[in-house]
mmCIF file of C-alpha atoms and ligand atoms in Angstrom:
data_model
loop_
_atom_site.group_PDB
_atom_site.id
_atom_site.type_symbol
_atom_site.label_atom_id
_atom_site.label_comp_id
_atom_site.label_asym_id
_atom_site.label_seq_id
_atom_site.Cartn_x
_atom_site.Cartn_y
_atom_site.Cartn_z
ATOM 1 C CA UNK A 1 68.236 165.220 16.833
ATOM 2 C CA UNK A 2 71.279 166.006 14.786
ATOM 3 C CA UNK A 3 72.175 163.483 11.939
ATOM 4 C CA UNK A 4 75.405 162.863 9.722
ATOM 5 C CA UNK A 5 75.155 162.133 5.779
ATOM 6 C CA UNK A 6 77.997 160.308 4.556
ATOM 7 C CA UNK A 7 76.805 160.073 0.737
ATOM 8 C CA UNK A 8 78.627 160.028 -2.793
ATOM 9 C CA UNK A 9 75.497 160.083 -4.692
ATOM 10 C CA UNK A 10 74.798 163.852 -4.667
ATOM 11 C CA UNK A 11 71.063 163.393 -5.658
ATOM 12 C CA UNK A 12 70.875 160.683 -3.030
ATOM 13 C CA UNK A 13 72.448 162.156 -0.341
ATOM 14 C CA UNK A 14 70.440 165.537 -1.024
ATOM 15 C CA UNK A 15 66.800 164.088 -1.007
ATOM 16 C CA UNK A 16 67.329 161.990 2.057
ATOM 17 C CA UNK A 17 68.738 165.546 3.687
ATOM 18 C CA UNK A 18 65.871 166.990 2.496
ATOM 19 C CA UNK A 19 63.250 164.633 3.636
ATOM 20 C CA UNK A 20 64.509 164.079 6.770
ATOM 21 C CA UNK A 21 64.990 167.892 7.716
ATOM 22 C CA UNK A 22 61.333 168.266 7.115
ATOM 23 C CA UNK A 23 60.782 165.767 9.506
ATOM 24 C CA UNK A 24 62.644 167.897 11.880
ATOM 25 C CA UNK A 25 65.916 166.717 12.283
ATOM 26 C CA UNK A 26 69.277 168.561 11.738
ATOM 27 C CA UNK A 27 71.143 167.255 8.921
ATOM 28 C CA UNK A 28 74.713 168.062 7.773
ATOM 29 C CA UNK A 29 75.742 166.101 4.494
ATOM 30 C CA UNK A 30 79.254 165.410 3.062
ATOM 31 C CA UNK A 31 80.371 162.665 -0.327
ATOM 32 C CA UNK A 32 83.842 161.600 1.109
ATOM 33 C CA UNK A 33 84.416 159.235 3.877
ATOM 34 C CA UNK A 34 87.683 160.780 5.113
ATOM 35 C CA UNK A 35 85.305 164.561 5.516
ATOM 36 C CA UNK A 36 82.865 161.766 7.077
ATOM 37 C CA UNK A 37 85.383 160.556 10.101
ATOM 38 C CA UNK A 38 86.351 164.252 10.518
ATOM 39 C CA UNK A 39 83.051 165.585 10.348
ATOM 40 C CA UNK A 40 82.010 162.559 12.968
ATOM 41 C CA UNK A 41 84.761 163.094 15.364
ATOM 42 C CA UNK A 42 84.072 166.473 15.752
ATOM 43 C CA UNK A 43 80.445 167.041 16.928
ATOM 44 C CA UNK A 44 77.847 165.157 18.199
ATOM 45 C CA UNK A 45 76.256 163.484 16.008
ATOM 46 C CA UNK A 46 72.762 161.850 17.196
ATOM 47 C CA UNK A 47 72.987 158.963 14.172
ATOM 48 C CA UNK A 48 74.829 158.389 10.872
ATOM 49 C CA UNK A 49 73.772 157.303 7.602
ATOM 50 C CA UNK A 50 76.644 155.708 6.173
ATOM 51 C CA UNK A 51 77.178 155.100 2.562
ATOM 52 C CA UNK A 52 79.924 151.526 1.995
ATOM 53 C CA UNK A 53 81.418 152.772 -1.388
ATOM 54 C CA UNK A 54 82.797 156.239 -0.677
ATOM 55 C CA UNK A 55 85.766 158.296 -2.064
ATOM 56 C CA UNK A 56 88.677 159.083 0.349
ATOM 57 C CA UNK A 57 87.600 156.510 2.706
ATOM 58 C CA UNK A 58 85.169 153.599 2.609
ATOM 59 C CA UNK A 59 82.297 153.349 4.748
ATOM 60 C CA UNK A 60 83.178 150.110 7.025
ATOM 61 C CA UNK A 61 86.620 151.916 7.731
ATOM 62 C CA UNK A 62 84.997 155.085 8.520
ATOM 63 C CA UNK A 63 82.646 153.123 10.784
ATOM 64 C CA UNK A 64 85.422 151.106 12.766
ATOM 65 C CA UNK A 65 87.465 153.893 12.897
ATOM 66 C CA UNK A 66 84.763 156.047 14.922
ATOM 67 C CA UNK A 67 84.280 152.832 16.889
ATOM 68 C CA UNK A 68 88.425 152.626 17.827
ATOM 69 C CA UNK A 69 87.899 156.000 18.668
ATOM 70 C CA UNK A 70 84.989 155.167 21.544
ATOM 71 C CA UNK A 71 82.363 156.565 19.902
ATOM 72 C CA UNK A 72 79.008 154.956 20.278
ATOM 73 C CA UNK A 73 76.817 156.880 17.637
ATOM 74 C CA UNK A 74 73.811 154.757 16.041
ATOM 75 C CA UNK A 75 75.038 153.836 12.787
ATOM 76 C CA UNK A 76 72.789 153.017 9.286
ATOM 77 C CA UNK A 77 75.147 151.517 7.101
ATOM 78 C CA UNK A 78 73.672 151.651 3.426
ATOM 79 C CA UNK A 79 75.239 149.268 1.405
ATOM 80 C CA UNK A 80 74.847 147.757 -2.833
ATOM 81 C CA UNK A 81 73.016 144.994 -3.642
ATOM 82 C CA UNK A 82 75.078 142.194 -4.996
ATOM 83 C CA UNK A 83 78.698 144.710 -3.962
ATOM 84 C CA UNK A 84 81.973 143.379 -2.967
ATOM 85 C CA UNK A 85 80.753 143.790 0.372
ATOM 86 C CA UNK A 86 78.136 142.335 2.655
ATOM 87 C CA UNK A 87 75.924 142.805 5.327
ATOM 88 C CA UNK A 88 77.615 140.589 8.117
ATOM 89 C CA UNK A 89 80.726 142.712 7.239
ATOM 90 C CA UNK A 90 79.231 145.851 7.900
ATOM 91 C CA UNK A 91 78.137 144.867 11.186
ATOM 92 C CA UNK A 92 81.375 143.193 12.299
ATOM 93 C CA UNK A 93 82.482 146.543 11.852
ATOM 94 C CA UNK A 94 80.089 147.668 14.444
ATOM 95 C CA UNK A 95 77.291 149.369 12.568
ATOM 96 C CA UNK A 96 74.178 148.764 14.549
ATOM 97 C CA UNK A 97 71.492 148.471 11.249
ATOM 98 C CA UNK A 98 72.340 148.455 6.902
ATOM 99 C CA UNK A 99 69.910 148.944 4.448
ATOM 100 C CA UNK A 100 70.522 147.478 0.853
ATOM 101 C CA UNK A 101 70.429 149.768 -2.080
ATOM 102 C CA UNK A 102 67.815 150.679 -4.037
ATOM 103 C CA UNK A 103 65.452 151.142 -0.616
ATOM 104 C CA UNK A 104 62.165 152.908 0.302
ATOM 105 C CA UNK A 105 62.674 156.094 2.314
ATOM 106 C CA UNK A 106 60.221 155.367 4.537
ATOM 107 C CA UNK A 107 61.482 151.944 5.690
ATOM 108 C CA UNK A 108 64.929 154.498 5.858
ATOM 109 C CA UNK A 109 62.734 157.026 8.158
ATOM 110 C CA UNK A 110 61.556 153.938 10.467
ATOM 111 C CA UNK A 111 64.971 152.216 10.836
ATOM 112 C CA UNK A 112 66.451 155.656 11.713
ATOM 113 C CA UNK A 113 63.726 156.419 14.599
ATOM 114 C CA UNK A 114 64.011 152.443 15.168
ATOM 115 C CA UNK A 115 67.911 153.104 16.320
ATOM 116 C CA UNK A 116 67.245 156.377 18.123
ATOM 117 C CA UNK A 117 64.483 155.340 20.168
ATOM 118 C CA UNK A 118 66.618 152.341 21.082
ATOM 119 C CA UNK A 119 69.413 155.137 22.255
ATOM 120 C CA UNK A 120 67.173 157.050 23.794
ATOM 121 C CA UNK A 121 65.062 154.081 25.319
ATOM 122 C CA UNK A 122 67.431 153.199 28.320
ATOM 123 C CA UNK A 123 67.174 156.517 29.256
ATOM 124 C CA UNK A 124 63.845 157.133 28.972
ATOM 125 C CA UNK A 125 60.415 155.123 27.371
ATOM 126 C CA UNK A 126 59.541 156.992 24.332
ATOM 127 C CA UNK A 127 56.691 158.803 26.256
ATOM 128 C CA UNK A 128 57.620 161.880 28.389
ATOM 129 C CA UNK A 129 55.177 162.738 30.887
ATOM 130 C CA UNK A 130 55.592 166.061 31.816
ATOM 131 C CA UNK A 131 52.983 167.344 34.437
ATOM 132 C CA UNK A 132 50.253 166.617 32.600
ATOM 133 C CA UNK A 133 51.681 167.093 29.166
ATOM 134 C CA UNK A 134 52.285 163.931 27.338
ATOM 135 C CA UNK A 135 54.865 164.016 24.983
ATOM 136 C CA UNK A 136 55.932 161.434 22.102
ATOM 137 C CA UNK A 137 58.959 161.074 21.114
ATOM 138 C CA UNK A 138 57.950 158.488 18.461
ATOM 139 C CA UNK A 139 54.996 160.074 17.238
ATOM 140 C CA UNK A 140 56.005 163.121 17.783
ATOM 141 C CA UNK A 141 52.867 164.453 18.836
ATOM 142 C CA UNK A 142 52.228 166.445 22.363
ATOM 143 C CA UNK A 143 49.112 165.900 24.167
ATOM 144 C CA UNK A 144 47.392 167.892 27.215
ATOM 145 C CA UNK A 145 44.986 165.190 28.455
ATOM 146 C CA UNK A 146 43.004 164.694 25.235
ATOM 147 C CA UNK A 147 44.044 167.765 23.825
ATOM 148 C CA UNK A 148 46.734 167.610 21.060
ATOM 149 C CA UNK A 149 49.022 170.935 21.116
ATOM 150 C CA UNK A 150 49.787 171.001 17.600
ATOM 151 C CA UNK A 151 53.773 172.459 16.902
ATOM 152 C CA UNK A 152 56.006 172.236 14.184
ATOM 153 C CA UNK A 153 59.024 169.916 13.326
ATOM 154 C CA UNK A 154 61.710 172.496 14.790
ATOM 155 C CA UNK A 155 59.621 173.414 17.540
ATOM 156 C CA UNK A 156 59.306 169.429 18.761
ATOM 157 C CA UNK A 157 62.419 168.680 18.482
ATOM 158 C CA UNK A 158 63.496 171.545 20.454
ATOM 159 C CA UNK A 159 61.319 170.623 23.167
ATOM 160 C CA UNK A 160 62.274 167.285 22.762
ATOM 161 C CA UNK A 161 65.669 168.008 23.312
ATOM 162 C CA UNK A 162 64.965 169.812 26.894
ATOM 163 C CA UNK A 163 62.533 166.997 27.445
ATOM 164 C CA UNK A 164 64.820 164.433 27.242
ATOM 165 C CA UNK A 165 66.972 166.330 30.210
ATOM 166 C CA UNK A 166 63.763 167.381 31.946
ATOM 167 C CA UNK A 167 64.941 169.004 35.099
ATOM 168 C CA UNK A 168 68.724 169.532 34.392
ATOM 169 C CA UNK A 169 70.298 173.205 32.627
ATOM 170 C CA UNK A 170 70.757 172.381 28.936
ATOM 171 C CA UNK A 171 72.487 175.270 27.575
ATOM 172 C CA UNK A 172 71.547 177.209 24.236
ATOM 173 C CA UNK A 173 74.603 175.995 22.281
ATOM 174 C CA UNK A 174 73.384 171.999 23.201
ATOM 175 C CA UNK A 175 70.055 173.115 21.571
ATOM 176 C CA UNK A 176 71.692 174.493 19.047
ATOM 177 C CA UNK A 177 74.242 171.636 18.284
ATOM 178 C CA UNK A 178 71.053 169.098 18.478
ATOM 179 C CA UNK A 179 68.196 170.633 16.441
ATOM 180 C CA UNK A 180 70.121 172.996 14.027
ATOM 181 C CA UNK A 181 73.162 171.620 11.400
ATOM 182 C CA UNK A 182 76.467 172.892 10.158
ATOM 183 C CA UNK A 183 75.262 175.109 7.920
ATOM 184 C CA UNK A 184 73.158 176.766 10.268
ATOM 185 C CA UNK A 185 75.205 180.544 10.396
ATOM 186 C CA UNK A 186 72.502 182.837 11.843
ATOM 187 C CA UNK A 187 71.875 184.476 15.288
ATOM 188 C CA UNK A 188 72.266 181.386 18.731
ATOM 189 C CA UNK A 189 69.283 183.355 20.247
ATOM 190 C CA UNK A 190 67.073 181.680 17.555
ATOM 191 C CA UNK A 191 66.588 179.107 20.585
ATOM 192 C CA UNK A 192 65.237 182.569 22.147
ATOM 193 C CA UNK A 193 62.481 182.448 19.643
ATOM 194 C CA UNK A 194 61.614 178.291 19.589
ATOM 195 C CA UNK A 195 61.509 178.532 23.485
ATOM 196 C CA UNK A 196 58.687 181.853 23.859
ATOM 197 C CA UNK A 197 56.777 179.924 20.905
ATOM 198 C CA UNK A 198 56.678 176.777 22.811
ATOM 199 C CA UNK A 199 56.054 179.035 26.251
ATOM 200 C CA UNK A 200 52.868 180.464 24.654
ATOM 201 C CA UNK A 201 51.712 176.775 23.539
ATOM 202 C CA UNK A 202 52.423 175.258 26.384
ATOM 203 C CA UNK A 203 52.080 177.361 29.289
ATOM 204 C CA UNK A 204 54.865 180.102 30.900
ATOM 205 C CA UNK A 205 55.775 177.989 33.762
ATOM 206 C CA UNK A 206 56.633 174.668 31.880
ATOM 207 C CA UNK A 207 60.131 175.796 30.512
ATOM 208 C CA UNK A 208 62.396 178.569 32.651
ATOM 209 C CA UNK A 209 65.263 180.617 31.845
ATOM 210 C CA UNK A 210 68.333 179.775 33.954
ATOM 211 C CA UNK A 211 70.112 183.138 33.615
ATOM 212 C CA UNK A 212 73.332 182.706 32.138
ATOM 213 C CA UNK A 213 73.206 178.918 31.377
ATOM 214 C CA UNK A 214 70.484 177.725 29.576
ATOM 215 C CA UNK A 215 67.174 176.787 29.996
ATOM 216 C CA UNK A 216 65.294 174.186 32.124
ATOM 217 C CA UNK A 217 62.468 172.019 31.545
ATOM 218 C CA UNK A 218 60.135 171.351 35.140
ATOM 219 C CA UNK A 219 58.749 168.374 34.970
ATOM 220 C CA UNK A 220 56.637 168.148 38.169
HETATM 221 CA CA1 CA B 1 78.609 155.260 -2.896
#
């Protein structure tokens, strides 16, 4: 899961990107809310945190801008306590949770998987079952009948991400885009690596290489 930062506070912005990478999501970060809208419009973002009071651009214009534009990404809006602005504002602008300033990053962490699982949950529950491998997207924790298979952050949300498509081609660059950020300059095939780690904790069969396209997950 790939998120957006739209922060002025530098030390702000830069713990939540660090907390929430090492709970295994892809974060890109930027201070200005005009780099925010570009930055938005131009990959796909899974959710964005969304400071109110931002140079350039401020936050509720950033957010109904991206909604003019079609786009549907989960937004956090993080907004002052006692500001000019308020929370029924920020969701008439169509951001789908705030959080007030000064807040607890774990009530940030839960709203954040709160509004993804609700994304993801028309698709699918928040449970995979995989032929026998139970995998949860909430927890995220992977069980073999009573078994947990322990893997790390990147290495879950990597499977997640073929999980999610179980049975379709989801190319290396989708993988990429999803689980890695902006920043991320090194070698594509690092998906190469994630996917013969996972193959040697979860079985060779479970995740094949479509040659030239990708890779797909079988979920019998
Ligand atoms: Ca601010």
């Amino acid at each position: 899961m790939r998120l957006l930062i739209v922060e002025d506070e530098k030390r702000l912005a830069l713990a939540l990107a660090k907390g929430l990478t090492a709970e295994g999501y892809a974060v890109d970060v930027v201070h200005d809310g005009l780099e925010g809208l570009h930055r938005a419009s131009g990959a796909p973002y899974d959710l964005i945190v969304l400071d109110v009071m931002l140079p350039g651009m401020n936050g509720y214009r950033v957010c109904s801008a991206l909604r003019a534009a079609g786009d549907d990404v989960p937004i956090l809006m993080l907004t002052a306590k006692d500001g000019e602005y308020d929370e029924a504002e920020g969701l008439d602008t169509g951001a789908d949770d705030y959080l007030t300033k000064p807040f607890s990053y774990v009530v940030l962490v839960a709203r954040i998987r709160a509004l993804l699982r609700r994304r993801g949950a028309d698709r699918r529950s928040p449970v995979l079952d995989l032929g026998g491998l139970r995998v949860d997207t909430a927890a995220r924790r992977v069980h073999r009948g009573e078994e947990e298979i322990v893997l790390t952050a990147k290495e879950f949300a990597v499977l997640e991400q073929l999980a999610l498509r179980a049975g379709e081609v989801v190319s290396k660059a989708e993988i990429l885009e999803h689980v890695w950020d902006f920043a991320y300059a090194g070698d594509p095939n690092i998906v190469e690596v994630y996917v013969s780690t996972l193959r040697r904790k979860l079985g060779t069969s479970l995740i094949r290489t479509v040659r030239g396209a990708g890779y797909r997950l079988e979920a019998r």
